């Protein structure tokens, strides 16, 4: 049975054209020329996909999208917004309203075909994981937090290098540096002019934190990576991120990118305690030295106490220096009674060069051993996070 697509547009020519393209590609097409009839057809016919025009006289596409998302019978139908506008704000508004993808007019048949296919495949995969009990919450994609058992173990390096892997694969990705006053992500990307993204966001009440507010604070790296940065003004270390604000920020991040990465720095504060419960995955970074492993033991116990299942904690051994006093991988696993999901080898030169070049090291030198190790770890993150 062919998949059924509902096309909604007030412009009849546009309706006919899109309908024709889709029929040629083997889909069954139903059409609506305004918001209200679109809702009625969606409820009655349960299409496999909806292509939705934004500008319509009776009700705009965002509103139609919101109503579809609010209704149990239609909330999971994938939606592609279709518009002549290409402004980032419109795109954000669309994602905020619950759209899965965006298409701009005029569209090429090949592009239409590939977007439609991609969105439907993704929806099918999500239904698959939901049916298997592996649903990851209402928003698609993945939220991954990076937590160091102490400072200096490589948390920010790994967060940034992970972002590099996603961006390399052309995934829509945002990286937030949750350490006001210690913005090492900004430093590593050569963006040291007092960026206050986080500080600005924290001036709002949780209810006011949303995607468009976040969008105003975002910076774009040359690689396409979206960044919410912290400044390097040490005075700003005093800024508290409340658990409520942290949670609201995570939600806003889910509306602006498919992959959300958070550099949570070291230790467990109230905000991180809240976040680790809401993230799809927490990557815990440690090093193979005895004192640090003691700290890791305690951190793992705490994470367990606050209700984070072991399966949601991915332990990474970051091996920044060669030492005779290193504890072997197997012994670490025994000591911590937790699987080591990945190991990262010493590469001080490469780490420094990548920082000099203001580039995540996975983009700077993707074929380096360490970049390969990180890429493998990222594949595992996606698997475990269930994206
Ligand atoms: N694979 C590596 N080998 C050696 N040094 C590294 C490696 N990766 C990163 N570093 C260096 O380690 C230092 C600390 O890393 P960073 O990510 O800032 O730690 P944290 O965020 O845990 O404080 C940085 O100077 C970084 O350049
Ligand atoms: Mg750091």
CSV table of C-alpha atoms and ligand atoms in Angstrom, one decimal:
chain,number,residue,atom,x,y,z
A,1,UNK,CA,0.0,0.0,0.0
A,2,UNK,CA,1.5,3.4,-1.0
A,3,UNK,CA,2.1,5.9,1.8
A,4,UNK,CA,-0.4,8.6,2.1
A,5,UNK,CA,0.7,12.2,2.1
A,6,UNK,CA,-1.5,15.2,2.9
A,7,UNK,CA,-0.4,18.4,1.1
A,8,UNK,CA,-1.7,21.7,2.5
A,9,UNK,CA,-1.4,24.9,0.6
A,10,UNK,CA,-3.8,27.8,-0.2
A,11,UNK,CA,-2.2,28.2,-3.6
A,12,UNK,CA,-3.9,25.8,-6.0
A,13,UNK,CA,-1.1,25.7,-8.5
A,14,UNK,CA,1.4,24.8,-5.8
A,15,UNK,CA,-0.9,22.1,-4.6
A,16,UNK,CA,-1.2,20.6,-8.0
A,17,UNK,CA,2.5,20.7,-8.7
A,18,UNK,CA,3.6,19.1,-5.4
A,19,UNK,CA,0.8,16.6,-5.7
A,20,UNK,CA,2.0,15.6,-9.2
A,21,UNK,CA,5.6,15.3,-8.0
A,22,UNK,CA,4.6,13.0,-5.2
A,23,UNK,CA,2.3,10.9,-7.2
A,24,UNK,CA,5.1,10.3,-9.7
A,25,UNK,CA,7.2,9.1,-6.9
A,26,UNK,CA,4.5,6.6,-6.0
A,27,UNK,CA,2.7,8.2,-3.1
A,28,UNK,CA,-1.0,8.5,-2.5
A,29,UNK,CA,-1.8,12.2,-2.3
A,30,UNK,CA,-4.6,14.0,-0.5
A,31,UNK,CA,-4.9,17.8,-0.5
A,32,UNK,CA,-6.4,20.7,1.5
A,33,UNK,CA,-6.3,24.3,0.6
A,34,UNK,CA,-6.6,25.9,4.1
A,35,UNK,CA,-5.9,25.2,7.8
A,36,UNK,CA,-9.3,24.0,9.0
A,37,UNK,CA,-9.9,21.4,6.2
A,38,UNK,CA,-6.3,20.3,6.7
A,39,UNK,CA,-7.0,19.5,10.4
A,40,UNK,CA,-10.2,17.7,9.4
A,41,UNK,CA,-8.5,15.6,6.8
A,42,UNK,CA,-5.6,14.8,9.1
A,43,UNK,CA,-7.9,13.6,11.9
A,44,UNK,CA,-10.1,11.6,9.4
A,45,UNK,CA,-7.4,10.1,7.2
A,46,UNK,CA,-4.3,9.8,9.4
A,47,UNK,CA,-1.8,10.4,6.6
A,48,UNK,CA,1.8,9.1,6.9
A,49,UNK,CA,3.2,12.6,6.3
A,50,UNK,CA,1.9,16.2,6.1
A,51,UNK,CA,3.5,18.9,3.9
A,52,UNK,CA,2.3,22.1,5.3
A,53,UNK,CA,2.4,25.6,3.9
A,54,UNK,CA,3.1,28.4,6.4
A,55,UNK,CA,1.2,31.3,4.9
A,56,UNK,CA,-2.5,30.6,4.7
A,57,UNK,CA,-5.4,33.0,5.1
A,58,UNK,CA,-7.5,31.2,7.7
A,59,UNK,CA,-4.9,29.8,10.0
A,60,UNK,CA,-1.1,29.8,9.5
A,61,UNK,CA,0.9,26.6,9.2
A,62,UNK,CA,2.5,27.0,12.7
A,63,UNK,CA,-1.0,26.9,14.3
A,64,UNK,CA,-2.0,23.9,12.2
A,65,UNK,CA,1.2,22.2,13.3
A,66,UNK,CA,0.6,23.0,17.0
A,67,UNK,CA,-3.0,21.7,16.9
A,68,UNK,CA,-1.8,18.5,15.2
A,69,UNK,CA,0.8,18.0,17.9
A,70,UNK,CA,-1.7,18.6,20.6
A,71,UNK,CA,-4.0,15.8,19.4
A,72,UNK,CA,-3.2,12.2,20.4
A,73,UNK,CA,-4.2,10.8,17.0
A,74,UNK,CA,-2.1,13.1,15.0
A,75,UNK,CA,0.8,14.0,17.3
A,76,UNK,CA,3.2,11.6,15.8
A,77,UNK,CA,2.6,12.3,12.1
A,78,UNK,CA,5.8,13.7,10.6
A,79,UNK,CA,5.4,17.3,9.3
A,80,UNK,CA,7.4,19.2,6.7
A,81,UNK,CA,6.8,22.9,6.7
A,82,UNK,CA,6.7,24.4,3.3
A,83,UNK,CA,7.3,28.1,2.8
A,84,UNK,CA,8.7,30.8,0.6
A,85,UNK,CA,10.5,32.3,3.6
A,86,UNK,CA,13.9,31.2,4.5
A,87,UNK,CA,14.6,33.3,7.6
A,88,UNK,CA,16.1,31.4,10.5
A,89,UNK,CA,13.4,32.8,12.8
A,90,UNK,CA,10.7,31.2,10.7
A,91,UNK,CA,12.6,27.9,10.8
A,92,UNK,CA,12.9,28.1,14.5
A,93,UNK,CA,9.2,29.0,14.8
A,94,UNK,CA,8.4,25.9,12.7
A,95,UNK,CA,10.5,23.6,14.8
A,96,UNK,CA,9.1,25.1,18.0
A,97,UNK,CA,5.6,24.4,16.7
A,98,UNK,CA,6.7,20.8,16.2
A,99,UNK,CA,7.7,20.5,12.6
A,100,UNK,CA,10.2,17.8,11.6
A,101,UNK,CA,11.8,19.5,8.7
A,102,UNK,CA,11.6,22.5,6.4
A,103,UNK,CA,11.4,23.0,2.7
A,104,UNK,CA,11.6,26.3,0.8
A,105,UNK,CA,9.7,27.2,-2.3
A,106,UNK,CA,10.3,26.7,-5.1
A,107,UNK,CA,11.4,23.2,-4.6
A,108,UNK,CA,13.1,20.7,-6.9
A,109,UNK,CA,11.5,17.3,-7.3
A,110,UNK,CA,14.7,15.5,-6.2
A,111,UNK,CA,14.9,17.6,-3.0
A,112,UNK,CA,11.3,17.1,-2.2
A,113,UNK,CA,11.7,13.3,-2.7
A,114,UNK,CA,14.8,13.1,-0.5
A,115,UNK,CA,13.3,15.2,2.3
A,116,UNK,CA,10.0,13.2,2.3
A,117,UNK,CA,11.9,9.9,2.3
A,118,UNK,CA,14.3,11.0,5.1
A,119,UNK,CA,11.5,12.3,7.4
A,120,UNK,CA,9.4,9.2,6.9
A,121,UNK,CA,12.4,6.9,7.5
A,122,UNK,CA,13.1,8.8,10.7
A,123,UNK,CA,9.5,8.5,11.8
A,124,UNK,CA,9.5,4.8,11.1
A,125,UNK,CA,12.7,4.4,13.1
A,126,UNK,CA,11.2,6.3,16.0
A,127,UNK,CA,8.1,4.2,16.0
A,128,UNK,CA,10.4,1.1,16.0
A,129,UNK,CA,12.3,2.3,19.0
A,130,UNK,CA,9.1,3.3,20.8
A,131,UNK,CA,7.6,-0.1,20.2
A,132,UNK,CA,10.8,-1.7,21.5
A,133,UNK,CA,10.5,0.3,24.7
A,134,UNK,CA,13.4,2.5,23.8
A,135,UNK,CA,11.6,5.7,23.3
A,136,UNK,CA,13.7,8.7,24.2
A,137,UNK,CA,11.0,11.2,25.1
A,138,UNK,CA,8.8,13.5,23.1
A,139,UNK,CA,11.4,15.3,21.0
A,140,UNK,CA,13.5,13.6,18.3
A,141,UNK,CA,17.2,13.5,18.4
A,142,UNK,CA,19.5,13.2,21.4
A,143,UNK,CA,20.6,15.2,24.4
A,144,UNK,CA,24.0,14.3,25.7
A,145,UNK,CA,25.7,15.7,28.7
A,146,UNK,CA,29.5,15.7,29.3
A,147,UNK,CA,30.5,15.5,32.9
A,148,UNK,CA,34.0,15.4,34.3
A,149,UNK,CA,34.8,13.7,37.6
A,150,UNK,CA,37.1,16.6,38.1
A,151,UNK,CA,38.5,19.5,36.1
A,152,UNK,CA,41.2,19.0,33.5
A,153,UNK,CA,40.3,15.4,32.5
A,154,UNK,CA,39.3,16.4,28.9
A,155,UNK,CA,35.5,17.0,29.3
A,156,UNK,CA,35.4,20.1,27.1
A,157,UNK,CA,37.7,18.6,24.6
A,158,UNK,CA,35.5,15.5,24.2
A,159,UNK,CA,32.3,17.7,24.1
A,160,UNK,CA,33.7,19.8,21.3
A,161,UNK,CA,35.2,16.8,19.4
A,162,UNK,CA,31.8,15.0,19.6
A,163,UNK,CA,30.2,18.1,18.2
A,164,UNK,CA,32.8,18.0,15.4
A,165,UNK,CA,31.7,14.4,14.5
A,166,UNK,CA,28.0,15.3,14.3
A,167,UNK,CA,28.8,18.4,12.2
A,168,UNK,CA,31.0,16.4,9.9
A,169,UNK,CA,28.0,14.2,9.3
A,170,UNK,CA,25.9,17.3,8.6
A,171,UNK,CA,23.7,16.8,11.6
A,172,UNK,CA,22.0,19.8,13.1
A,173,UNK,CA,23.9,20.2,16.3
A,174,UNK,CA,24.1,22.6,19.3
A,175,UNK,CA,26.8,22.7,21.9
A,176,UNK,CA,26.2,24.6,25.2
A,177,UNK,CA,29.0,25.5,27.6
A,178,UNK,CA,27.4,25.5,31.0
A,179,UNK,CA,30.3,27.0,32.8
A,180,UNK,CA,29.8,30.8,33.1
A,181,UNK,CA,33.1,32.5,33.7
A,182,UNK,CA,35.1,29.5,32.5
A,183,UNK,CA,34.2,29.4,28.8
A,184,UNK,CA,36.8,26.9,27.6
A,185,UNK,CA,34.7,26.1,24.5
A,186,UNK,CA,34.9,29.7,23.4
A,187,UNK,CA,38.6,29.7,24.1
A,188,UNK,CA,39.2,26.5,22.1
A,189,UNK,CA,37.3,28.0,19.2
A,190,UNK,CA,39.1,31.3,19.3
A,191,UNK,CA,36.0,33.1,20.3
A,192,UNK,CA,37.4,34.7,23.4
A,193,UNK,CA,35.5,38.0,23.2
A,194,UNK,CA,33.4,37.8,26.3
A,195,UNK,CA,30.5,35.7,25.1
A,196,UNK,CA,27.7,35.8,27.5
A,197,UNK,CA,25.2,33.5,26.0
A,198,UNK,CA,24.6,31.4,29.1
A,199,UNK,CA,24.8,34.4,31.4
A,200,UNK,CA,22.1,36.2,29.3
A,201,UNK,CA,19.8,33.2,29.3
A,202,UNK,CA,20.1,32.8,33.1
A,203,UNK,CA,18.6,36.3,33.5
A,204,UNK,CA,15.2,35.0,32.5
A,205,UNK,CA,12.6,33.1,34.5
A,206,UNK,CA,12.3,29.4,33.4
A,207,UNK,CA,8.9,30.1,31.8
A,208,UNK,CA,10.4,32.7,29.6
A,209,UNK,CA,13.3,30.6,28.3
A,210,UNK,CA,12.3,29.4,24.8
A,211,UNK,CA,13.8,28.6,21.4
A,212,UNK,CA,13.6,32.2,20.0
A,213,UNK,CA,15.3,33.6,23.1
A,214,UNK,CA,18.0,30.9,22.8
A,215,UNK,CA,18.3,31.6,19.1
A,216,UNK,CA,19.2,35.2,19.8
A,217,UNK,CA,22.1,34.1,21.9
A,218,UNK,CA,23.4,31.5,19.5
A,219,UNK,CA,26.6,31.8,17.7
A,220,UNK,CA,27.5,29.9,14.6
A,221,UNK,CA,30.9,28.4,14.1
A,222,UNK,CA,32.3,28.2,10.6
A,223,UNK,CA,31.5,24.5,10.6
A,224,UNK,CA,27.8,25.1,11.1
A,225,UNK,CA,27.9,24.1,14.7
A,226,UNK,CA,25.5,26.2,16.9
A,227,UNK,CA,27.0,27.4,20.1
A,228,UNK,CA,25.7,28.8,23.4
A,229,UNK,CA,28.9,30.0,25.0
A,230,UNK,CA,30.1,31.0,28.4
A,231,UNK,CA,32.4,34.0,29.0
A,232,UNK,CA,35.9,33.8,30.4
A,233,UNK,CA,35.2,36.5,32.9
A,234,UNK,CA,36.1,34.8,36.2
A,235,UNK,CA,33.6,36.9,38.0
A,236,UNK,CA,30.8,35.2,36.2
A,237,UNK,CA,31.6,31.9,37.9
A,238,UNK,CA,29.2,33.2,40.5
A,239,UNK,CA,26.3,33.0,38.2
A,240,UNK,CA,24.0,30.2,39.3
A,241,UNK,CA,22.2,28.0,36.9
A,242,UNK,CA,19.0,27.0,38.7
A,243,UNK,CA,17.7,23.5,38.1
A,244,UNK,CA,14.5,25.0,36.6
A,245,UNK,CA,16.5,27.2,34.2
A,246,UNK,CA,18.7,24.3,33.2
A,247,UNK,CA,15.7,22.2,32.4
A,248,UNK,CA,14.0,25.0,30.5
A,249,UNK,CA,17.2,25.5,28.5
A,250,UNK,CA,17.5,21.8,27.6
A,251,UNK,CA,13.9,22.0,26.3
A,252,UNK,CA,14.7,25.1,24.2
A,253,UNK,CA,17.8,23.4,22.9
A,254,UNK,CA,15.6,20.4,21.8
A,255,UNK,CA,13.6,22.8,19.6
A,256,UNK,CA,16.6,24.2,17.8
A,257,UNK,CA,18.8,21.2,17.0
A,258,UNK,CA,18.6,17.5,16.6
A,259,UNK,CA,21.7,16.8,18.6
A,260,UNK,CA,22.1,18.7,21.9
A,261,UNK,CA,25.5,18.6,23.6
A,262,UNK,CA,26.1,20.1,27.0
A,263,UNK,CA,29.5,20.7,28.6
A,264,UNK,CA,28.5,20.4,32.3
A,265,UNK,CA,32.1,20.8,33.6
A,266,UNK,CA,33.1,18.9,36.7
A,267,UNK,CA,31.2,17.8,39.8
A,268,UNK,CA,27.5,17.7,40.6
A,269,UNK,CA,25.7,20.9,41.3
A,270,UNK,CA,22.0,21.4,41.5
A,271,UNK,CA,21.6,22.1,37.8
A,272,UNK,CA,23.6,19.0,36.7
A,273,UNK,CA,21.7,16.8,39.2
A,274,UNK,CA,18.5,17.9,37.4
A,275,UNK,CA,20.0,17.6,33.9
A,276,UNK,CA,21.4,14.1,34.2
A,277,UNK,CA,17.8,12.9,34.9
A,278,UNK,CA,16.5,14.5,31.8
A,279,UNK,CA,19.3,13.8,29.4
A,280,UNK,CA,19.3,10.8,27.1
A,281,UNK,CA,22.9,10.0,28.0
A,282,UNK,CA,25.5,11.3,30.4
A,283,UNK,CA,29.1,10.8,29.3
A,284,UNK,CA,31.3,10.6,32.4
A,285,UNK,CA,34.9,11.4,31.8
A,286,UNK,CA,37.7,10.1,34.0
A,287,UNK,CA,41.4,9.2,33.8
A,288,UNK,CA,43.1,6.0,34.7
A,289,UNK,CA,44.9,7.3,37.8
A,290,UNK,CA,44.0,5.9,41.3
A,291,UNK,CA,43.0,9.1,43.0
A,292,UNK,CA,40.8,10.1,40.1
A,293,UNK,CA,39.2,6.6,40.1
A,294,UNK,CA,38.3,7.0,43.7
A,295,UNK,CA,36.5,10.2,42.8
A,296,UNK,CA,34.8,8.3,39.9
A,297,UNK,CA,33.6,5.6,42.3
A,298,UNK,CA,31.9,8.2,44.4
A,299,UNK,CA,30.4,10.1,41.4
A,300,UNK,CA,29.0,6.9,40.0
A,301,UNK,CA,27.4,6.1,43.4
A,302,UNK,CA,25.9,9.6,43.6
A,303,UNK,CA,24.5,9.3,40.0
A,304,UNK,CA,22.9,6.0,41.0
A,305,UNK,CA,21.5,7.5,44.2
A,306,UNK,CA,19.8,10.3,42.3
A,307,UNK,CA,18.1,7.8,40.0
A,308,UNK,CA,20.2,7.7,36.9
A,309,UNK,CA,20.3,4.2,35.5
A,310,UNK,CA,23.7,2.7,34.8
A,311,UNK,CA,22.7,2.2,31.1
A,312,UNK,CA,22.5,6.0,30.7
A,313,UNK,CA,26.0,6.6,32.0
A,314,UNK,CA,28.8,6.1,29.5
A,315,UNK,CA,32.1,6.0,31.1
A,316,UNK,CA,35.1,7.2,29.1
A,317,UNK,CA,38.8,6.9,30.1
A,318,UNK,CA,40.6,9.9,28.9
A,319,UNK,CA,44.2,9.1,28.9
A,320,UNK,CA,45.9,12.5,28.5
A,321,UNK,CA,49.4,11.4,29.5
A,322,UNK,CA,51.5,8.3,29.5
A,323,UNK,CA,52.4,7.2,33.0
A,324,UNK,CA,53.7,4.2,34.7
A,325,UNK,CA,51.1,4.6,37.4
A,326,UNK,CA,48.2,4.1,35.0
A,327,UNK,CA,45.5,1.6,35.9
A,328,UNK,CA,44.6,-0.8,33.1
A,329,UNK,CA,41.2,-0.8,31.5
A,330,UNK,CA,40.0,-4.1,32.9
A,331,UNK,CA,41.1,-3.2,36.4
A,332,UNK,CA,39.2,0.1,36.1
A,333,UNK,CA,36.0,-1.8,35.2
A,334,UNK,CA,36.5,-4.1,38.1
A,335,UNK,CA,37.2,-1.3,40.5
A,336,UNK,CA,34.2,0.8,39.4
A,337,UNK,CA,31.9,-2.1,38.6
A,338,UNK,CA,31.0,-0.2,35.5
A,339,UNK,CA,31.8,-0.8,31.8
A,340,UNK,CA,34.4,1.4,30.2
A,341,UNK,CA,32.7,2.4,26.9
A,342,UNK,CA,35.7,4.0,25.3
A,343,UNK,CA,39.3,5.1,25.7
A,344,UNK,CA,41.1,8.1,24.4
A,345,UNK,CA,44.8,8.1,23.9
A,346,UNK,CA,47.3,10.8,24.7
A,347,UNK,CA,47.7,13.4,21.9
A,348,UNK,CA,48.8,16.6,23.5
A,349,UNK,CA,50.3,17.9,20.2
A,350,UNK,CA,47.1,17.3,18.2
A,351,UNK,CA,45.0,18.8,21.0
A,352,UNK,CA,47.1,21.9,21.1
A,353,UNK,CA,47.2,22.3,17.3
A,354,UNK,CA,43.4,21.9,17.0
A,355,UNK,CA,43.0,24.6,19.6
A,356,UNK,CA,45.4,26.8,17.7
A,357,UNK,CA,43.4,26.3,14.6
A,358,UNK,CA,40.2,27.0,16.5
A,359,UNK,CA,38.7,23.8,15.3
A,360,UNK,CA,37.3,20.6,17.0
A,361,UNK,CA,40.0,18.0,16.7
A,362,UNK,CA,37.7,15.6,14.9
A,363,UNK,CA,37.4,18.1,12.1
A,364,UNK,CA,41.0,19.4,12.3
A,365,UNK,CA,42.4,15.9,11.7
A,366,UNK,CA,39.7,13.3,11.2
A,367,UNK,CA,42.1,10.6,10.3
A,368,UNK,CA,44.2,10.9,13.6
A,369,UNK,CA,44.0,7.9,16.0
A,370,UNK,CA,42.4,10.0,18.7
A,371,UNK,CA,39.8,11.4,16.2
A,372,UNK,CA,39.0,7.8,15.2
A,373,UNK,CA,38.6,6.7,18.8
A,374,UNK,CA,36.2,9.6,19.5
A,375,UNK,CA,34.2,8.9,16.3
A,376,UNK,CA,33.7,5.4,17.5
A,377,UNK,CA,32.6,6.6,20.9
A,378,UNK,CA,30.1,8.9,19.2
A,379,UNK,CA,28.6,6.0,17.2
A,380,UNK,CA,28.2,4.3,20.5
A,381,UNK,CA,26.5,7.4,22.1
A,382,UNK,CA,23.9,7.4,19.3
A,383,UNK,CA,23.3,3.8,19.8
A,384,UNK,CA,22.9,4.0,23.5
A,385,UNK,CA,20.9,7.2,23.4
A,386,UNK,CA,18.5,5.6,21.0
A,387,UNK,CA,18.4,8.4,18.4
B,1,LIG,N1,44.2,13.4,23.9
B,1,LIG,C1,44.8,14.3,24.6
B,1,LIG,N2,46.0,14.1,25.0
B,1,LIG,C2,46.7,15.1,25.8
B,1,LIG,N3,46.1,16.2,26.1
B,1,LIG,C3,44.9,16.5,25.7
B,1,LIG,C4,44.2,15.6,24.9
B,1,LIG,N4,43.0,16.1,24.7
B,1,LIG,C5,42.9,17.3,25.3
B,1,LIG,N5,44.1,17.6,25.9
B,1,LIG,C6,44.5,18.8,26.6
B,1,LIG,O1,44.0,18.6,28.0
B,1,LIG,C7,43.7,19.9,28.6
B,1,LIG,C8,42.5,19.8,29.4
B,1,LIG,O2,41.4,19.5,28.5
B,1,LIG,P1,39.9,20.1,28.8
B,1,LIG,O3,39.1,19.5,27.7
B,1,LIG,O4,39.9,21.6,28.8
B,1,LIG,O5,39.6,19.5,30.2
B,1,LIG,P2,38.3,19.8,31.2
B,1,LIG,O6,37.2,20.3,30.3
B,1,LIG,O7,38.0,18.5,31.8
B,1,LIG,O8,38.7,20.8,32.2
B,1,LIG,C9,43.7,20.9,27.4
B,1,LIG,O9,44.9,21.6,27.5
B,1,LIG,C10,43.7,20.0,26.2
B,1,LIG,O10,44.3,20.6,25.1
B,2,LIG,MG1,36.1,22.2,30.6
